[in-house]
Amino acid sequence: MATSNGRTKITALVVDDDRIIKTIHSKLLSKLGIENQVAANGEEVVALHCSGKKFDLIVMDRDMPIMNGIEATRELRALGIHSIIVGVSTRFLEQEIQEFMDAGLDDYQEKPLTSSKVISILHKINHNS
């Protein structure tokens, strides 16, 4: 976590192929004072991390083209990335959620995120750091 003026700044990456959801999640995080960046698929996330970028929080969509959230989460964990990864999806079948969790998620939330969901996630980050 970066610090500015003695305050801890949380950085986040929003990963979703849906432009509207990406905008909603990015604006929500910004409103809560979280610096964030966006990516359109799992391959972009892996490339960002391989180029040296680090994020405290990754909001990962499950279903994306090129590399989905399950594959990307597995890849990030294999690379030793310890960011909090929160999976988001409109899927609600227990088996589908469990498959995503098993890839290495720290949390799962139904789309779209809300302020209360993000605040709940932030409490987890604060307890882990």
mmCIF file of C-alpha atoms in Angstrom:
data_model
loop_
_atom_site.group_PDB
_atom_site.id
_atom_site.type_symbol
_atom_site.label_atom_id
_atom_site.label_comp_id
_atom_site.label_asym_id
_atom_site.label_seq_id
_atom_site.Cartn_x
_atom_site.Cartn_y
_atom_site.Cartn_z
ATOM 1 C CA MET A 1 0.000 0.000 0.000
ATOM 2 C CA ALA A 2 1.344 3.386 -0.989
ATOM 3 C CA THR A 3 1.369 6.176 1.551
ATOM 4 C CA SER A 4 0.820 9.856 0.907
ATOM 5 C CA ASN A 5 0.799 12.514 3.618
ATOM 6 C CA GLY A 6 1.019 9.768 6.215
ATOM 7 C CA ARG A 7 -2.209 8.176 4.965
ATOM 8 C CA THR A 8 -2.328 4.737 3.466
ATOM 9 C CA LYS A 9 -3.520 4.700 -0.124
ATOM 10 C CA ILE A 10 -5.097 1.481 -1.368
ATOM 11 C CA THR A 11 -4.599 0.621 -5.016
ATOM 12 C CA ALA A 12 -7.019 -1.533 -6.965
ATOM 13 C CA LEU A 13 -7.381 -3.119 -10.367
ATOM 14 C CA VAL A 14 -10.840 -3.614 -11.871
ATOM 15 C CA VAL A 15 -10.898 -6.469 -14.386
ATOM 16 C CA ASP A 16 -14.035 -6.850 -16.491
ATOM 17 C CA ASP A 17 -14.853 -7.060 -20.181
ATOM 18 C CA ASP A 18 -18.156 -5.218 -19.664
ATOM 19 C CA ARG A 19 -17.481 -1.501 -20.143
ATOM 20 C CA ILE A 20 -20.463 -0.423 -18.003
ATOM 21 C CA ILE A 21 -19.579 -2.676 -15.045
ATOM 22 C CA LYS A 22 -15.931 -1.573 -15.320
ATOM 23 C CA THR A 23 -17.025 2.081 -15.145
ATOM 24 C CA ILE A 24 -19.423 1.467 -12.227
ATOM 25 C CA HIS A 25 -16.775 -0.399 -10.203
ATOM 26 C CA SER A 26 -14.009 2.098 -11.016
ATOM 27 C CA LYS A 27 -16.158 5.111 -10.040
ATOM 28 C CA LEU A 28 -17.324 3.371 -6.857
ATOM 29 C CA LEU A 29 -13.729 2.666 -5.797
ATOM 30 C CA SER A 30 -12.658 6.236 -6.638
ATOM 31 C CA LYS A 31 -15.543 7.618 -4.573
ATOM 32 C CA LEU A 32 -14.244 5.578 -1.647
ATOM 33 C CA GLY A 33 -10.759 7.067 -2.120
ATOM 34 C CA ILE A 34 -9.204 4.011 -3.758
ATOM 35 C CA GLU A 35 -6.820 4.643 -6.649
ATOM 36 C CA ASN A 36 -7.709 2.227 -9.410
ATOM 37 C CA GLN A 37 -6.910 1.107 -12.888
ATOM 38 C CA VAL A 38 -8.943 -1.055 -15.283
ATOM 39 C CA ALA A 39 -8.208 -4.072 -17.472
ATOM 40 C CA ALA A 40 -10.464 -5.908 -19.942
ATOM 41 C CA ASN A 41 -9.371 -9.518 -19.404
ATOM 42 C CA GLY A 42 -7.156 -11.848 -17.411
ATOM 43 C CA GLU A 43 -4.296 -11.698 -19.874
ATOM 44 C CA GLU A 44 -4.003 -7.920 -19.301
ATOM 45 C CA VAL A 45 -3.878 -8.495 -15.521
ATOM 46 C CA VAL A 46 -1.074 -11.029 -15.786
ATOM 47 C CA ALA A 47 0.843 -8.746 -18.184
ATOM 48 C CA LEU A 48 0.465 -5.777 -15.791
ATOM 49 C CA HIS A 49 1.860 -7.824 -12.893
ATOM 50 C CA CYS A 50 4.693 -9.212 -15.017
ATOM 51 C CA SER A 51 5.640 -5.610 -15.913
ATOM 52 C CA GLY A 52 6.024 -4.857 -12.195
ATOM 53 C CA LYS A 53 2.656 -3.300 -11.329
ATOM 54 C CA LYS A 54 1.276 -4.166 -7.900
ATOM 55 C CA PHE A 55 -2.229 -3.716 -6.506
ATOM 56 C CA ASP A 56 -3.636 -4.219 -3.008
ATOM 57 C CA LEU A 57 -7.004 -5.301 -4.396
ATOM 58 C CA ILE A 58 -8.022 -6.967 -7.649
ATOM 59 C CA VAL A 59 -11.718 -7.073 -8.544
ATOM 60 C CA MET A 60 -11.847 -9.982 -11.001
ATOM 61 C CA ASP A 61 -14.750 -10.830 -13.312
ATOM 62 C CA ARG A 62 -15.297 -14.550 -13.809
ATOM 63 C CA ASP A 63 -16.344 -14.660 -17.467
ATOM 64 C CA MET A 64 -14.095 -12.778 -19.892
ATOM 65 C CA PRO A 65 -12.641 -13.436 -23.339
ATOM 66 C CA ILE A 66 -8.977 -14.361 -23.956
ATOM 67 C CA MET A 67 -8.307 -15.384 -20.304
ATOM 68 C CA ASN A 68 -11.171 -15.715 -17.832
ATOM 69 C CA GLY A 69 -11.067 -14.816 -14.144
ATOM 70 C CA ILE A 70 -10.474 -18.383 -12.988
ATOM 71 C CA GLU A 71 -7.428 -18.814 -15.237
ATOM 72 C CA ALA A 72 -6.102 -15.360 -14.392
ATOM 73 C CA THR A 73 -6.490 -15.904 -10.638
ATOM 74 C CA ARG A 74 -4.645 -19.244 -10.850
ATOM 75 C CA GLU A 75 -1.888 -17.613 -12.920
ATOM 76 C CA LEU A 76 -1.491 -14.703 -10.459
ATOM 77 C CA ARG A 77 -1.281 -17.066 -7.495
ATOM 78 C CA ALA A 78 1.285 -19.209 -9.383
ATOM 79 C CA LEU A 79 3.327 -16.022 -9.878
ATOM 80 C CA GLY A 80 3.270 -15.470 -6.110
ATOM 81 C CA ILE A 81 0.907 -12.478 -6.217
ATOM 82 C CA HIS A 82 -0.548 -11.904 -2.725
ATOM 83 C CA SER A 83 -3.060 -9.159 -3.602
ATOM 84 C CA ILE A 84 -6.567 -9.570 -2.241
ATOM 85 C CA ILE A 85 -8.503 -10.989 -5.203
ATOM 86 C CA VAL A 86 -12.262 -10.594 -5.103
ATOM 87 C CA GLY A 87 -14.174 -12.501 -7.730
ATOM 88 C CA VAL A 88 -17.300 -10.887 -9.111
ATOM 89 C CA SER A 89 -19.933 -12.495 -11.274
ATOM 90 C CA THR A 90 -23.629 -12.739 -11.949
ATOM 91 C CA ARG A 91 -23.404 -16.498 -11.483
ATOM 92 C CA PHE A 92 -25.015 -17.864 -8.371
ATOM 93 C CA LEU A 93 -24.688 -21.644 -8.612
ATOM 94 C CA GLU A 94 -22.664 -22.914 -5.650
ATOM 95 C CA GLN A 95 -20.505 -25.130 -7.888
ATOM 96 C CA GLU A 96 -19.560 -22.204 -10.158
ATOM 97 C CA ILE A 97 -18.751 -19.963 -7.208
ATOM 98 C CA GLN A 98 -16.704 -22.744 -5.574
ATOM 99 C CA GLU A 99 -14.729 -23.314 -8.797
ATOM 100 C CA PHE A 100 -13.827 -19.597 -8.811
ATOM 101 C CA MET A 101 -12.961 -19.616 -5.071
ATOM 102 C CA ASP A 102 -10.757 -22.693 -5.558
ATOM 103 C CA ALA A 103 -8.678 -20.783 -8.131
ATOM 104 C CA GLY A 104 -7.355 -18.649 -5.243
ATOM 105 C CA LEU A 105 -9.919 -15.961 -4.492
ATOM 106 C CA ASP A 106 -10.021 -14.248 -1.109
ATOM 107 C CA ASP A 107 -13.682 -13.325 -1.503
ATOM 108 C CA TYR A 108 -16.611 -13.581 -3.915
ATOM 109 C CA GLN A 109 -19.303 -10.965 -4.515
ATOM 110 C CA GLU A 110 -22.275 -10.816 -6.838
ATOM 111 C CA LYS A 111 -22.206 -8.049 -9.478
ATOM 112 C CA PRO A 112 -22.416 -5.164 -9.269
ATOM 113 C CA LEU A 113 -20.358 -4.111 -6.276
ATOM 114 C CA THR A 114 -21.937 -1.641 -3.870
ATOM 115 C CA SER A 115 -20.382 0.681 -1.298
ATOM 116 C CA SER A 116 -21.250 -1.729 1.529
ATOM 117 C CA LYS A 117 -19.677 -4.690 -0.323
ATOM 118 C CA VAL A 118 -16.483 -2.701 -0.949
ATOM 119 C CA ILE A 119 -16.322 -1.533 2.673
ATOM 120 C CA SER A 120 -16.648 -5.163 3.788
ATOM 121 C CA ILE A 121 -13.756 -6.086 1.442
ATOM 122 C CA LEU A 122 -11.648 -3.176 2.781
ATOM 123 C CA HIS A 123 -12.087 -4.464 6.339
ATOM 124 C CA LYS A 124 -10.584 -7.775 5.182
ATOM 125 C CA ILE A 125 -7.632 -5.949 3.583
ATOM 126 C CA ASN A 126 -6.989 -3.977 6.766
ATOM 127 C CA HIS A 127 -7.030 -7.161 8.844
ATOM 128 C CA ASN A 128 -4.563 -8.862 6.479
ATOM 129 C CA SER A 129 -1.997 -6.050 6.419
#
